Short mmCIF file of C-alpha atoms in Angstrom, two decimals:
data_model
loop_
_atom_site.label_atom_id
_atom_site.label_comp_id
_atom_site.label_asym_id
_atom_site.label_seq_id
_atom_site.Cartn_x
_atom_site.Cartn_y
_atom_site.Cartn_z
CA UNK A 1 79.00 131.93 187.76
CA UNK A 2 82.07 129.70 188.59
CA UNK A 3 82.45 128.68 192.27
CA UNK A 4 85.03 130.59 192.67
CA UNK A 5 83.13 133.89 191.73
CA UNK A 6 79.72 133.23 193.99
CA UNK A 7 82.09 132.45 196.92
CA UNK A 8 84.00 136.04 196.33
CA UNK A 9 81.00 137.64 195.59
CA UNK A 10 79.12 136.56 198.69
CA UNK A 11 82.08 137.21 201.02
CA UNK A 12 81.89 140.93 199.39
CA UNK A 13 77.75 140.89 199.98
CA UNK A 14 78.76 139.61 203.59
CA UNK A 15 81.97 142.82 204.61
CA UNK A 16 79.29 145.80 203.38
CA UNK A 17 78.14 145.42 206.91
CA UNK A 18 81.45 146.79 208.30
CA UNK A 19 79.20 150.14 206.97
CA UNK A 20 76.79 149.52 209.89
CA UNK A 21 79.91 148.82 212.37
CA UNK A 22 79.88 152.60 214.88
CA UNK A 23 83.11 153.15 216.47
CA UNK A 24 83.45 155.32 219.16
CA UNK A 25 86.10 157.73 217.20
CA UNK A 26 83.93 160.64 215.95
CA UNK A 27 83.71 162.03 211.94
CA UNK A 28 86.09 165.65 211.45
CA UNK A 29 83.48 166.79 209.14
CA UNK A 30 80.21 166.21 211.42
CA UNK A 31 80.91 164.71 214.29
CA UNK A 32 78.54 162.12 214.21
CA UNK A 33 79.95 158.54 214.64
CA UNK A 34 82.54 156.86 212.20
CA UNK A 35 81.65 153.06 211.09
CA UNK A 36 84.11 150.49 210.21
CA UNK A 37 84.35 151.02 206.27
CA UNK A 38 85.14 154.75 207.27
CA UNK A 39 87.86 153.86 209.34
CA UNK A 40 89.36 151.17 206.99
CA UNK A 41 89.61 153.86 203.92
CA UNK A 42 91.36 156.55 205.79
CA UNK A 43 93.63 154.15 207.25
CA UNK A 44 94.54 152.63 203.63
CA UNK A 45 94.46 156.20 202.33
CA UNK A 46 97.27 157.34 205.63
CA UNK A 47 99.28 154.81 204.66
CA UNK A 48 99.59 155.88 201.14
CA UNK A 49 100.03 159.43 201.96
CA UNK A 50 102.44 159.12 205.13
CA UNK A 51 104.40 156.37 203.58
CA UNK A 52 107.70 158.29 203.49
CA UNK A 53 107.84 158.24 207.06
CA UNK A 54 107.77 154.09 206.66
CA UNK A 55 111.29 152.13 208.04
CA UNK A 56 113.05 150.85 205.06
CA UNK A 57 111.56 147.78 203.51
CA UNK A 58 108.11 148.70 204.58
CA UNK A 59 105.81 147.37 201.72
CA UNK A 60 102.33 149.87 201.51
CA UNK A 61 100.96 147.83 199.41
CA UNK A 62 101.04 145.22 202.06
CA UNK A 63 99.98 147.80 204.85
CA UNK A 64 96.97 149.15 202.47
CA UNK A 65 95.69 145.59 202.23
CA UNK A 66 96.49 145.02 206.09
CA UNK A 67 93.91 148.31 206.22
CA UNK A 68 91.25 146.61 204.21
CA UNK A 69 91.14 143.70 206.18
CA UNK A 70 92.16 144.42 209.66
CA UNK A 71 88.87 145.39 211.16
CA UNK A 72 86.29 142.80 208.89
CA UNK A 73 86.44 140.73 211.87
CA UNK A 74 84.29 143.41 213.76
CA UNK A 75 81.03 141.93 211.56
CA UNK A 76 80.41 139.76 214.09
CA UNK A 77 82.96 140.59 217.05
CA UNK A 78 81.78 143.99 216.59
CA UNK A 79 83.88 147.16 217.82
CA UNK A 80 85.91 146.84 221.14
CA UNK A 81 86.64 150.61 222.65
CA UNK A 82 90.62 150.85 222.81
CA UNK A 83 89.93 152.22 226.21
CA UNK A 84 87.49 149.74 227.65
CA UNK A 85 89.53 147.11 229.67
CA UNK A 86 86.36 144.71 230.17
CA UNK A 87 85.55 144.52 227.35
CA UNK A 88 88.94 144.04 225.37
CA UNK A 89 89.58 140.92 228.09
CA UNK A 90 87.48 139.11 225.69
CA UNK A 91 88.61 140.81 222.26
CA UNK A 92 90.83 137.85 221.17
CA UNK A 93 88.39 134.89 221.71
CA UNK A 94 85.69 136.78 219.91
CA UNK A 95 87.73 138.13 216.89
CA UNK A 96 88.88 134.85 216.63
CA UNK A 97 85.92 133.13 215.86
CA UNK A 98 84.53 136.23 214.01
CA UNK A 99 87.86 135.23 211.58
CA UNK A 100 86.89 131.34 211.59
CA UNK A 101 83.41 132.09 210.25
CA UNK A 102 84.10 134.91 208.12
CA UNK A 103 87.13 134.04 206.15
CA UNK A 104 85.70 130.62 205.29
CA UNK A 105 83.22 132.15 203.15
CA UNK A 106 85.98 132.82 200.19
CA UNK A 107 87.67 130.26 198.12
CA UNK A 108 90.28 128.56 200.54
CA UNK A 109 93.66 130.05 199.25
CA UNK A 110 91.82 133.34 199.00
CA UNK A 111 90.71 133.14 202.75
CA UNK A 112 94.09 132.01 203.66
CA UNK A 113 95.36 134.69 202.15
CA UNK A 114 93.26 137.58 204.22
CA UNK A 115 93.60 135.63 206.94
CA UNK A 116 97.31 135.25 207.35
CA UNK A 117 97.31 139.21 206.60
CA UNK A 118 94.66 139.97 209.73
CA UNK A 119 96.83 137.66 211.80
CA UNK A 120 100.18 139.58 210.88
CA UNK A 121 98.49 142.65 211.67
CA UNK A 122 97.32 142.10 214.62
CA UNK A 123 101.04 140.21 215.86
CA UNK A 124 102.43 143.82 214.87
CA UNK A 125 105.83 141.49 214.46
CA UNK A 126 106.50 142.53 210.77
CA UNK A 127 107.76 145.90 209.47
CA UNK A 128 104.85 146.23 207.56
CA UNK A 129 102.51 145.51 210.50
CA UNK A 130 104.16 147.76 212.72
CA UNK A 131 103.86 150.23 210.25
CA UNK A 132 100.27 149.53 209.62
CA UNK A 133 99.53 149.41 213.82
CA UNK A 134 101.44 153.04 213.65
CA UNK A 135 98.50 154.39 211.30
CA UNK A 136 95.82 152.07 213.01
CA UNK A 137 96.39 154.40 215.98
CA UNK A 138 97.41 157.42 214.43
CA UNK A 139 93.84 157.94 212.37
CA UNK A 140 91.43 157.53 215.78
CA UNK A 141 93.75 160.32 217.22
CA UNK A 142 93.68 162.95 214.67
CA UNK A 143 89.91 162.46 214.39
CA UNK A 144 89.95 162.54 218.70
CA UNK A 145 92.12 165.81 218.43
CA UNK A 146 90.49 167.82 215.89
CA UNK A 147 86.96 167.17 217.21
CA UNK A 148 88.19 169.08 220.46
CA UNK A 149 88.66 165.58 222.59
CA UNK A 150 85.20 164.94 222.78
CA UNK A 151 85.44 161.47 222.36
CA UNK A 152 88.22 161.58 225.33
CA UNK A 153 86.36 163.71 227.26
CA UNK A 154 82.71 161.98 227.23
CA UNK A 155 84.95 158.08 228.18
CA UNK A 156 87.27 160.49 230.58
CA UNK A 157 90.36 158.93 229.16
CA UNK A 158 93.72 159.69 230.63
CA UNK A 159 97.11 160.82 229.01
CA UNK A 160 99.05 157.56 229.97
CA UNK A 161 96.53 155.31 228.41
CA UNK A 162 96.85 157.50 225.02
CA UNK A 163 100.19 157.13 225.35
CA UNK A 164 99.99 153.30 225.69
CA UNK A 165 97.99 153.15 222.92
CA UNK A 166 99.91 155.34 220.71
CA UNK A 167 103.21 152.76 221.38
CA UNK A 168 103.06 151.43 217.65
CA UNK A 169 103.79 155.19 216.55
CA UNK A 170 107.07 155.41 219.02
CA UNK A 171 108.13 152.01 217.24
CA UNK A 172 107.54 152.68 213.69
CA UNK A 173 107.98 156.56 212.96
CA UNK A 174 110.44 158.69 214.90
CA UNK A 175 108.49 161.74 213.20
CA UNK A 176 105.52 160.74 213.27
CA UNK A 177 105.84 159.73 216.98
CA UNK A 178 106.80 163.39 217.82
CA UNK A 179 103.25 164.70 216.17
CA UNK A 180 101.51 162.30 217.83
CA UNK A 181 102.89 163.15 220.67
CA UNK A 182 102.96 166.76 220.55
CA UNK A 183 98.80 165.89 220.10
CA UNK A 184 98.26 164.38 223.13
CA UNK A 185 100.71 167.02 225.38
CA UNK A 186 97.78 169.63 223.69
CA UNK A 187 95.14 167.95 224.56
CA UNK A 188 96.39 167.36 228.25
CA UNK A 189 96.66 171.17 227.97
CA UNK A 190 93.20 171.82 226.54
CA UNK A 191 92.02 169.50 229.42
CA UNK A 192 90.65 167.01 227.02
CA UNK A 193 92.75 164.14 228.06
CA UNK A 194 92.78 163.40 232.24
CA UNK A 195 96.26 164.27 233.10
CA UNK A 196 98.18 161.26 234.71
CA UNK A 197 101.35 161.28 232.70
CA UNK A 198 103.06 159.18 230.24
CA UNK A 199 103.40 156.15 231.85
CA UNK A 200 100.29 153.72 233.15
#
């Protein structure tokens, strides 16, 4: 095995625990609780289906790799709950380090590579990253709204943090913001969301 190879193949060894990574965001299907890899897929897969409703010069290739890589930080920084300030005020530092150790693993252009794409991501400066952020935040929600809020409901989460959250989607997608949006005035209807308005 070239060097290359075993350091590739022991970075890939190393993400399969993104499988063992719960989020808070709850499964359609079964309601039980969605893990990293889950989220990561139907993120890519979003991207590839809603990319018509992408600002011009949006690359989804870029965007479907910014999907596989955005949350393999989380192997050791683990999952930070959008809505939990405490522990977010600490999100950064440890995602940060989580990237130092983790990327390091793969051949050095290679890591670079990931790297630079998990750091574009996360700047949401760049067309595609807004993009990406849009779907980020759109694929929680959908799963939120069509398990009846009960992940909103058992964290009590207001309407103007949703909102908050859900900026990407305003910035990226005019139509796309209007569904999402649409979502969240039903759920403030269905009484799943706390109802504080649209603004925090």
């Amino acid at each position: 095995m070239s060097n290359n190879l075993e350091k590739q193949v022991k970075f890939l060894l190393e993400v399969d625990k993104m499988k063992n990574i719960l989020r808070q965001t709850l499964k359609i299907s079964d309601r039980s609780r969605e893990d990293d890899a889950e989220h990561s897929w139907h993120f890519a897969l979003m991207a590839f289906v809603l990319s018509e409703y992408a600002s011009e010069g949006v690359d989804i290739n870029r965007v479907i790799k910014m999907a596989l890589v955005h949350d393999l930080v989380e192997i050791y920084a683990g999952d930070t709950y959008a809505y939990d300030i405490e522990s977010n005020k600490s999100k950064a530092e440890r995602e940060k380090a989580s990237a130092d150790k983790l990327f390091s693993i793969l051949p050095e252009e290679q890591g670079r590579e990931i790297r630079d794409l998990w750091e574009e991501f996360d700047a949401e400066q760049t067309p595609d990253a807004c993009f990406a952020a849009a779907i980020d935040r759109l694929q929680p929600m959908l799963n939120n709204y069509y398990t009846d809020g009960q992940s909103w409901k058992s964290h009590k989460v207001a309407s103007a943090s949703v909102y908050k959250r859900m900026e990407p989607i305003r910035r990226a997608s005019e139509e796309l913001w209007r569904f999402a949006a649409s979502l969240v005035d039903d759920a403030v209807k269905k009484e799943w969301l706390i109802d504080n308005g649209k603004e925090l």
